[in-house]
Amino acid sequence: MARLRFEPVRDLGALTAVRPAGRGQGPEASGARARALGGLVAALGALPGENRVASVSGREVLWLGPDEFLIASSLENGSDLEQVLRATGAGAVIDLSSNWVGFDLAGDGARAVLASGCSIDFHPRSFGVGSIAQTSMARVPITIWQRSPEPSYRILVRPSLASYLAAWVADAAGSLEAGSLE
Amino acid sequence: MLQIRCPWCGPRDEPEFRYGGEAHLRFPGNEADPAAWARFLYYRDNPAGAYRERWVHTAGCRQWFHVIRDTTSHRILGSYRLDEPPERAR
Ligand SMILES: [Zn+2]
């Protein structure tokens, strides 16, 4: 079994948020929303369902809520991705590449570390490859999604909280090895 | 601690949410008289039992939604989206 790994993501790529047009109710809003989502599908190849991530050739589209997506791309830089998305006329688009620090948490014990700081259920029956959640870990707001069945998870955290979170995970992993998290 | 089911994200712990007071208040309309405005702004129901209230999932999807909570036990009886009727609560 693979040992627990926890490391900063050196090249997180571009991160751009989209809030599709057509929020609210009524035929006008739903028409605008259908056009916005159609434009995004045309530009990105796919959109994820609720609480899911869609991965298409170098880009991951993260569902953040019913009116918000975050696109993580290794194909282009943040301002280019922003232009690609703006060109679809999809709605509000903003480059957030500098807004996040990424960590990868993987291997044996990754779930036990998450369980010690995070209240949601990471068991494969409820959270598998392509699942995403915005939640809190050790009282810090995070965005987390599973990228492989190993399991491996990518965690986004605000830069000002990143060193705290890294120290917290190292501590939790130490407790795990000492057997006190079993 | 309460566990609240966000209608979008699923069950989460209470610190992920903020409270928004009584649900289903009706905007009185711009032409309403001061008494109607006072009732809208300041009067709230205070039942012993099921209470329909608004919550927002601040740490998650940032959506407002409705919760039915028993005020005598704090038991969450169900939650439902803003565009759903209370009967859809689960
Ligand atoms: Zn939510």
PDB file of C-alpha atoms and ligand atoms in Angstrom, chain A residues 51 63-64 66 134, chain B residues 6-10 12 16-17 57-63 65, ligand 1:
ATOM      1  CA  ASN A  51     -21.198  17.913  -6.169  1.00  0.00           C
ATOM      2  CA  TRP A  63     -19.182  22.294  -9.253  1.00  0.00           C
ATOM      3  CA  LEU A  64     -19.209  24.818  -6.398  1.00  0.00           C
ATOM      4  CA  PRO A  66     -26.026  25.606  -8.382  1.00  0.00           C
ATOM      5  CA  GLN A 134     -16.508  22.879  -0.076  1.00  0.00           C
TER       6      GLN A 134
ATOM      7  CA  CYS B   6     -28.036  21.448   2.786  1.00  0.00           C
ATOM      8  CA  PRO B   7     -30.477  20.746  -0.076  1.00  0.00           C
ATOM      9  CA  TRP B   8     -27.541  21.082  -2.492  1.00  0.00           C
ATOM     10  CA  CYS B   9     -24.515  19.616  -0.665  1.00  0.00           C
ATOM     11  CA  GLY B  10     -25.988  17.112   1.798  1.00  0.00           C
ATOM     12  CA  ARG B  12     -23.051  19.169   7.156  1.00  0.00           C
ATOM     13  CA  GLU B  16     -20.814  25.640   8.091  1.00  0.00           C
ATOM     14  CA  PHE B  17     -24.086  27.599   8.177  1.00  0.00           C
ATOM     15  CA  HIS B  57     -24.520  27.378   3.639  1.00  0.00           C
ATOM     16  CA  THR B  58     -21.664  29.871   3.992  1.00  0.00           C
ATOM     17  CA  ALA B  59     -18.821  27.321   4.067  1.00  0.00           C
ATOM     18  CA  GLY B  60     -20.171  25.402   1.082  1.00  0.00           C
ATOM     19  CA  CYS B  61     -22.368  26.324  -1.852  1.00  0.00           C
ATOM     20  CA  ARG B  62     -23.370  29.724  -0.344  1.00  0.00           C
ATOM     21  CA  GLN B  63     -27.056  29.067  -1.079  1.00  0.00           C
ATOM     22  CA  PHE B  65     -32.560  27.522   1.819  1.00  0.00           C
TER      23      PHE B  65
HETATM   24 ZN    ZN C   1     -24.597  23.680   0.334  1.00  0.00          ZN
END
